[in-house]
Amino acid sequence: MNMKKTVTIAGLAILWIGAAHVTAGQDVPALKDVFKADFLIGGALNRNLVTGRDPNAAAIAEKHFSTITAENDLKWQRVHPQPDQYNWEPADSYVAFGERNKMFIVGHCLVWHAQTPRWVFQDDAGNPPTRDALLASMKDHIMTVVGRYQGRIKGWDVVNEALADNGTMRDTQWLRIIGEGSPDKKYDHIENAFRWAHEADPNAELYYNDFGLETSKAKCDAAVALVKDLRSKGLRIDGVGIQLHGGLMHPSVEGLEYAITSLAATGVKVMVTELDIRTQSRGYRGADIGQVSRASTNDPTAAAAETQKKLADRYAEIFSVLLKHKKDITRVTFWGVYDRTSWIGGSPLLFDRDYRPKEAFFAVVKTAQQQ
Ligand code: G3I
């Protein structure tokens, strides 16, 4: 072999090793170490990741996350599709993944208006169930699912997205049927859900989770009122999740600080539970799955250096606020692991479509190191 060829092969080998390292992210600091003294850090995991079909994504989660949330596999529709049928396998894989990696495992979510099978809200004749029948379904579901993972899933999103953006109650079947249109019963389904979750696992932390708390003061104030109501009735609530599906222009720093400080003032833990930042800036800003999709948030400029710089700056700004309030924040969870599998389009996470850490990743690390 001549000298030139040897040099070329050696060069290629170095390049290949370098690329493999970047893919596995072995040469960058682990987020869970970077934020060790501040809060838990993690991501939402999908089924491919926890069942071994996306090993590169699993490698990112193993290296960087100290906490995980199931993106879909513990939702009612997935785990309890028929009255007498539970689908445990994917959820079991999720919990096993977290245990293997000694992560704080979060269950998402028990009571939600979306991703709930039709049979829950309709009897065989197509009529809505009675209040008592719906409460019975809810109790059975919560006792069974929380009970199965007792002591293993450490915290539950008990109720998800029960409030509207203007601070009123969201108009859901839960509210309509259990609340029966009576202001006195407006929190009834929520109170019962928290009561039964606590009964099913007395040691699990219990959370209320919602989006837009950082963009609507009225909605944030309504979450504060909800926490106070539960506490006044002696019910356990440990934390409130600010989902934080953000964008380049929202939330404002002021809005985010308002949410953190007013929720923390009630005595609960504050958590950022579904962090991502869409790069497309027009249109609906919330996270209602009925109004937003990967197509509606697609951004043809997502990969451009200019967009990635804006994203990095935005992440740095958000993390500087979170670090400033770290005494009140116990956990920050990204809604996904890498861009390709995010529920929204564009380039919303810290790892790109090929699993490589992006400028935003380094901006987040730098923000932490500068504090
Ligand atoms: O897996 C099936 C696939 O088999 C099927 O072919 C395909 C056809 O539609 O659907 C696939 O399931 C989709 C699933 O995501 C996995 O990709 C569902 O249709 C789709 O509705 C589901 O969307 C999820 C959405 O919640 C609704 O449950 C998103 O992944 C998930 O990121 C999103 O997460 C929510 C949080 O739970 C609550 N907060 C807002 C957040 C974003 O909407």
Coordinates of C-alpha atoms and ligand atoms in Angstrom, one line a residue:
M1 CA 0.0 0.0 0.0
N2 CA 1.5 3.4 -0.9
M3 CA 1.8 6.3 1.5
K4 CA -0.9 8.4 -0.1
K5 CA -3.4 5.5 0.2
T6 CA -2.5 4.8 3.8
V7 CA -3.0 8.5 4.7
T8 CA -6.4 8.6 2.9
I9 CA -7.6 5.4 4.7
A10 CA -6.4 6.8 8.1
G11 CA -8.1 10.1 7.4
L12 CA -11.4 8.3 6.5
A13 CA -11.1 6.2 9.7
I14 CA -10.7 9.3 11.8
L15 CA -13.7 10.9 10.0
W16 CA -15.8 7.8 10.6
I17 CA -14.9 7.6 14.2
G18 CA -15.7 11.3 14.6
A19 CA -19.0 10.9 12.9
A20 CA -19.9 7.9 15.1
H21 CA -19.1 9.9 18.2
V22 CA -21.2 12.8 17.1
T23 CA -24.1 10.4 16.4
A24 CA -23.9 8.8 19.8
G25 CA -23.2 12.2 21.3
Q26 CA -20.4 10.7 23.4
D27 CA -18.2 13.7 23.0
V28 CA -20.6 16.3 24.4
P29 CA -21.5 16.8 28.1
A30 CA -24.5 14.9 29.4
L31 CA -27.4 17.2 30.1
K32 CA -28.2 15.3 33.3
D33 CA -24.8 16.1 34.6
V34 CA -24.9 19.7 33.4
F35 CA -28.2 20.3 35.3
K36 CA -27.5 17.9 38.2
A37 CA -27.6 20.6 40.9
D38 CA -30.6 22.4 39.3
F39 CA -33.4 20.1 38.3
L40 CA -34.1 16.7 36.6
I41 CA -33.9 16.8 32.9
G42 CA -35.5 14.5 30.4
G43 CA -37.7 13.8 27.4
A44 CA -40.8 12.2 26.2
L45 CA -40.1 8.7 24.8
N46 CA -42.1 7.0 22.0
R47 CA -42.7 3.3 21.4
N48 CA -39.9 2.8 18.9
L49 CA -37.3 4.1 21.4
V50 CA -38.4 1.9 24.4
T51 CA -38.8 -1.2 22.3
G52 CA -35.3 -1.1 20.8
R53 CA -36.3 0.0 17.3
D54 CA -34.6 3.3 17.5
P55 CA -31.2 2.6 19.2
N56 CA -29.7 6.0 18.4
A57 CA -32.5 7.8 20.1
A58 CA -32.3 5.4 23.1
A59 CA -28.5 6.3 23.3
I60 CA -29.4 10.0 23.5
A61 CA -32.0 9.3 26.3
E62 CA -29.6 7.0 28.2
K63 CA -26.8 9.5 28.1
H64 CA -28.7 12.8 28.7
F65 CA -31.9 12.1 30.7
S66 CA -32.5 11.7 34.4
T67 CA -36.3 11.6 33.9
I68 CA -38.7 10.3 31.2
T69 CA -42.3 10.7 30.2
A70 CA -44.3 8.3 27.9
E71 CA -45.2 10.4 24.9
N72 CA -48.3 8.2 24.1
D73 CA -48.3 4.7 25.5
L74 CA -50.0 5.4 28.8
K75 CA -52.8 7.4 27.3
W76 CA -56.2 5.9 27.8
Q77 CA -56.7 5.1 24.1
R78 CA -53.4 3.2 24.0
V79 CA -53.4 1.4 27.3
H80 CA -57.1 0.7 27.7
P81 CA -58.7 0.7 24.3
Q82 CA -61.8 -1.5 25.2
P83 CA -63.6 -1.7 28.5
D84 CA -62.1 -5.1 29.3
Q85 CA -58.9 -4.8 27.3
Y86 CA -55.6 -3.4 28.5
N87 CA -52.6 -3.1 26.3
W88 CA -49.7 -3.3 28.7
E89 CA -46.8 -4.3 26.6
P90 CA -45.6 -0.9 25.3
A91 CA -46.1 0.7 28.7
D92 CA -44.2 -2.1 30.4
S93 CA -41.3 -1.6 28.0
Y94 CA -41.4 2.1 28.8
V95 CA -41.2 1.5 32.6
A96 CA -38.5 -1.1 32.2
F97 CA -36.4 1.3 30.1
G98 CA -36.6 3.9 32.9
E99 CA -35.8 1.4 35.6
R100 CA -32.8 0.0 33.7
N101 CA -31.4 3.5 33.4
K102 CA -32.4 4.6 36.9
M103 CA -34.6 7.4 35.7
F104 CA -37.5 9.2 37.4
I105 CA -40.4 7.8 35.6
V106 CA -43.5 9.9 34.8
G107 CA -46.9 8.6 33.8
H108 CA -48.8 10.7 31.3
C109 CA -51.8 10.9 31.6
L110 CA -54.9 9.6 33.4
V111 CA -57.8 12.0 32.6
W112 CA -57.8 14.0 29.3
H113 CA -60.4 15.0 26.8
A114 CA -58.3 13.7 23.9
Q115 CA -57.0 10.2 23.1
T116 CA -59.8 8.7 25.2
P117 CA -61.8 5.9 23.5
R118 CA -65.3 6.6 22.4
W119 CA -66.8 3.9 24.7
V120 CA -65.8 5.9 27.7
F121 CA -68.3 8.7 26.7
Q122 CA -70.9 6.6 25.0
D123 CA -72.9 3.5 25.9
D124 CA -73.8 0.8 23.4
A125 CA -76.8 2.8 22.2
G126 CA -74.7 5.8 21.6
N127 CA -76.0 7.7 24.6
P128 CA -73.7 9.5 27.1
P129 CA -73.1 7.5 30.3
T130 CA -74.7 8.7 33.6
R131 CA -72.5 10.7 35.9
D132 CA -72.1 7.7 38.2
A133 CA -71.2 5.4 35.3
L134 CA -68.5 7.8 34.0
L135 CA -67.1 8.2 37.5
A136 CA -67.0 4.4 37.8
S137 CA -65.1 4.1 34.5
M138 CA -62.7 6.8 35.6
K139 CA -62.1 5.1 39.0
D140 CA -61.6 1.7 37.4
H141 CA -59.1 3.1 34.9
I142 CA -57.1 5.0 37.4
M143 CA -57.0 2.2 40.0
T144 CA -55.9 -0.3 37.4
V145 CA -53.3 1.7 35.6
V146 CA -51.7 3.5 38.6
G147 CA -52.0 0.3 40.6
R148 CA -50.1 -1.8 38.0
Y149 CA -47.1 0.5 38.3
Q150 CA -47.3 1.3 42.0
G151 CA -43.9 2.2 43.3
R152 CA -42.4 2.2 39.8
I153 CA -44.0 5.2 38.1
K154 CA -43.0 8.0 40.5
G155 CA -45.2 10.8 39.3
W156 CA -48.5 11.0 37.4
D157 CA -50.1 13.7 35.2
V158 CA -53.4 13.0 36.8
V159 CA -55.4 15.5 34.8
N160 CA -54.3 17.0 31.6
E161 CA -55.5 20.2 30.0
A162 CA -58.8 20.8 31.8
L163 CA -58.7 24.6 31.5
A164 CA -59.5 26.8 28.5
D165 CA -57.1 29.7 27.4
N166 CA -59.4 32.3 29.0
G167 CA -59.3 30.7 32.4
T168 CA -62.7 29.1 32.3
M169 CA -63.1 25.3 32.4
R170 CA -62.5 23.6 29.1
D171 CA -65.7 22.2 27.7
T172 CA -65.1 18.5 27.8
Q173 CA -67.2 15.4 28.3
W174 CA -65.7 15.0 31.7
L175 CA -66.9 18.4 32.7
R176 CA -70.3 18.1 31.0
I177 CA -71.2 14.7 32.4
I178 CA -69.6 14.7 35.8
G179 CA -70.0 18.4 36.4
E180 CA -73.6 18.4 35.1
G181 CA -73.4 22.0 34.2
S182 CA -73.3 23.0 37.8
P183 CA -70.7 25.6 39.0
D184 CA -70.5 23.7 42.3
K185 CA -69.3 20.6 40.5
K186 CA -66.9 22.2 38.1
Y187 CA -63.9 20.6 39.8
D188 CA -65.6 17.3 40.6
H189 CA -64.0 15.1 38.0
I190 CA -60.6 16.6 38.8
E191 CA -61.0 16.1 42.6
N192 CA -62.1 12.5 42.1
A193 CA -59.2 11.7 39.8
F194 CA -56.7 13.0 42.3
R195 CA -58.4 11.1 45.1
W196 CA -58.3 7.8 43.3
A197 CA -54.8 8.3 42.0
H198 CA -53.6 8.8 45.5
E199 CA -55.6 5.7 46.7
A200 CA -54.0 3.6 43.9
D201 CA -50.4 4.6 44.9
P202 CA -50.1 6.6 48.1
N203 CA -46.4 7.4 47.4
A204 CA -46.7 8.6 43.9
E205 CA -46.5 12.3 43.2
L206 CA -49.6 13.8 41.5
Y207 CA -49.6 16.6 39.0
Y208 CA -52.0 18.8 37.1
N209 CA -50.6 19.5 33.5
D210 CA -51.5 22.1 31.0
F211 CA -50.3 24.3 28.1
G212 CA -50.5 28.0 27.8
L213 CA -50.1 28.7 31.5
E214 CA -47.1 30.8 30.4
T215 CA -48.9 32.8 27.8
S216 CA -52.3 33.4 29.4
K217 CA -52.4 34.9 32.9
A218 CA -56.1 34.1 33.1
K219 CA -55.3 30.4 32.5
C220 CA -52.4 30.5 34.9
D221 CA -54.6 32.1 37.6
A222 CA -57.2 29.4 37.0
A223 CA -54.6 26.7 37.6
V224 CA -53.6 28.4 40.8
A225 CA -57.3 28.4 41.9
L226 CA -57.5 24.7 41.0
V227 CA -54.5 23.9 43.1
K228 CA -56.0 25.8 46.0
D229 CA -59.3 24.0 45.7
L230 CA -57.7 20.6 45.8
R231 CA -55.5 21.5 48.7
S232 CA -58.5 23.1 50.6
K233 CA -60.2 19.7 50.3
G234 CA -57.2 17.8 51.7
L235 CA -56.3 16.2 48.4
R236 CA -52.8 15.5 47.4
I237 CA -51.3 17.5 44.5
D238 CA -47.5 17.8 44.3
G239 CA -47.0 19.8 41.2
V240 CA -48.2 21.7 38.2
G241 CA -46.7 21.0 34.8
I242 CA -46.2 24.0 32.5
Q243 CA -46.0 22.2 29.2
L244 CA -44.1 25.0 27.5
H245 CA -44.7 24.3 23.8
G246 CA -43.0 27.6 22.8
G247 CA -42.0 29.4 19.7
L248 CA -39.4 31.9 18.7
M249 CA -41.7 34.8 19.8
H250 CA -43.6 33.1 22.7
P251 CA -43.8 32.9 25.7
S252 CA -42.5 36.2 26.9
V253 CA -40.0 36.1 29.7
E254 CA -42.4 38.0 31.8
G255 CA -45.2 35.5 31.1
L256 CA -43.0 32.5 31.9
E257 CA -41.8 34.1 35.2
Y258 CA -45.4 35.0 36.1
A259 CA -46.4 31.3 35.7
I260 CA -43.5 29.9 37.7
T261 CA -43.8 32.3 40.6
S262 CA -47.5 32.3 40.9
L263 CA -47.7 28.5 40.8
A264 CA -44.8 28.1 43.2
A265 CA -46.5 30.5 45.6
T266 CA -49.2 27.9 46.2
G267 CA -46.6 25.5 47.5
V268 CA -46.5 23.0 44.7
K269 CA -43.5 22.0 42.6
V270 CA -43.3 23.6 39.2
M271 CA -42.2 21.5 36.3
V272 CA -41.7 22.2 32.6
T273 CA -43.2 19.0 31.2
E274 CA -43.3 19.2 27.4
L275 CA -40.7 21.7 26.2
D276 CA -40.1 22.3 22.5
I277 CA -39.8 25.5 20.4
R278 CA -41.4 25.7 17.0
T279 CA -39.4 27.7 14.5
Q280 CA -42.4 28.6 12.3
S281 CA -43.8 31.8 13.9
R282 CA -47.3 32.3 12.3
G283 CA -50.6 30.9 13.3
Y284 CA -52.0 29.2 16.4
R285 CA -49.6 29.1 19.3
G286 CA -51.2 26.6 21.7
A287 CA -50.8 22.9 21.9
D288 CA -54.3 21.7 21.3
I289 CA -53.8 18.6 19.1
G290 CA -57.1 19.5 17.3
Q291 CA -55.5 22.7 16.0
V292 CA -51.8 22.0 15.4
S293 CA -49.9 19.3 13.6
R294 CA -46.6 18.6 12.0
A295 CA -47.8 20.0 8.7
S296 CA -49.2 23.2 10.2
T297 CA -45.9 24.0 12.0
N298 CA -43.7 22.9 9.1
D299 CA -40.9 25.4 8.5
P300 CA -39.0 25.3 5.2
T301 CA -36.3 27.4 6.7
A302 CA -35.8 25.2 9.7
A303 CA -32.4 23.8 8.8
A304 CA -31.0 27.2 7.8
A305 CA -28.1 28.5 9.9
E306 CA -30.0 31.7 10.6
T307 CA -33.1 29.8 12.0
Q308 CA -30.9 27.5 14.1
K309 CA -29.1 30.5 15.6
K310 CA -32.5 32.0 16.5
L311 CA -33.5 28.7 18.0
A312 CA -30.3 28.5 20.0
D313 CA -30.8 32.1 21.3
R314 CA -34.4 31.3 22.3
Y315 CA -33.4 28.2 24.1
A316 CA -30.7 30.1 26.0
E317 CA -33.2 32.7 27.0
I318 CA -35.8 30.1 28.2
F319 CA -33.1 28.2 30.2
S320 CA -31.8 31.4 31.8
V321 CA -35.3 32.0 33.1
L322 CA -35.6 28.4 34.3
L323 CA -32.2 28.5 36.0
K324 CA -33.0 31.8 37.7
H325 CA -36.1 30.0 39.2
K326 CA -34.4 26.7 39.9
K327 CA -35.4 26.7 43.5
D328 CA -39.0 26.3 42.4
I329 CA -38.5 24.0 39.4
T330 CA -37.9 20.3 39.9
R331 CA -37.9 19.0 36.4
V332 CA -37.6 20.1 32.7
T333 CA -38.7 17.6 30.1
F334 CA -38.4 18.0 26.4
W335 CA -41.4 16.8 24.3
G336 CA -39.4 14.3 22.3
V337 CA -35.8 13.3 21.8
Y338 CA -34.8 14.5 18.3
D339 CA -36.3 16.5 15.5
R340 CA -37.4 13.7 13.2
T341 CA -39.9 12.2 15.7
S342 CA -41.2 15.4 17.2
W343 CA -45.0 15.9 17.0
I344 CA -44.5 19.3 15.4
G345 CA -42.6 20.2 12.3
G346 CA -39.6 22.5 11.9
S347 CA -36.7 21.9 14.1
P348 CA -38.0 22.2 17.7
L349 CA -35.6 20.1 19.8
L350 CA -31.9 20.0 20.8
F351 CA -30.9 17.0 18.5
D352 CA -31.4 17.1 14.7
R353 CA -33.0 14.6 12.4
D354 CA -29.8 12.6 12.3
Y355 CA -29.4 12.5 16.1
R356 CA -26.7 15.2 16.2
P357 CA -26.6 17.8 18.9
K358 CA -27.5 21.2 17.4
E359 CA -26.4 24.8 18.1
A360 CA -29.4 24.9 20.5
F361 CA -27.9 22.0 22.6
F362 CA -24.6 23.9 23.0
A363 CA -26.5 27.1 23.9
V364 CA -28.4 25.3 26.6
V365 CA -25.2 23.8 28.1
K366 CA -23.4 27.2 27.9
T367 CA -26.3 28.9 29.7
A368 CA -26.1 26.4 32.5
Q369 CA -22.3 26.7 32.8
Q370 CA -22.5 30.5 32.9
Q371 CA -24.9 30.5 35.8
Ligands
G3I1 O1 -49.1 5.1 15.9 C1 -50.2 5.4 15.0 C2 -50.0 4.8 13.7 O2 -50.0 3.4 13.8 C3 -51.1 5.3 12.7 O3 -50.8 4.8 11.5 C4 -51.1 6.8 12.7 C5 -52.2 7.3 11.8 O4 -52.8 8.5 12.3 O5 -51.3 7.3 14.0 C6 -50.3 6.9 14.9 O6 -50.6 7.5 16.1 C7 -50.4 8.8 16.3 C8 -49.5 9.0 17.5 O7 -49.4 10.4 17.8 C9 -48.1 8.5 17.2 O8 -47.5 9.2 16.2 C10 -51.8 9.5 16.6 O9 -52.6 9.4 15.4 C11 -51.6 10.9 17.0 O10 -52.9 11.4 17.4 C12 -50.6 11.0 18.2 O11 -50.4 12.3 18.5 C13 -49.9 12.6 19.8 C14 -50.9 13.6 20.4 O12 -50.3 14.0 21.7 C15 -52.2 13.0 20.7 O13 -52.2 12.0 21.6 C16 -48.5 13.1 19.7 O14 -47.7 12.0 19.3 C17 -48.1 13.6 21.1 O15 -46.8 14.2 21.0 C18 -49.1 14.6 21.6 O16 -48.7 14.9 22.9 C19 -49.5 15.9 23.6 C20 -49.5 15.6 25.0 O17 -49.9 14.3 25.3 C21 -50.3 16.6 25.8 N1 -49.9 18.0 25.5 C22 -49.9 18.3 24.1 C23 -49.0 17.4 23.4 C24 -48.9 17.8 21.9 O18 -50.1 17.7 21.3

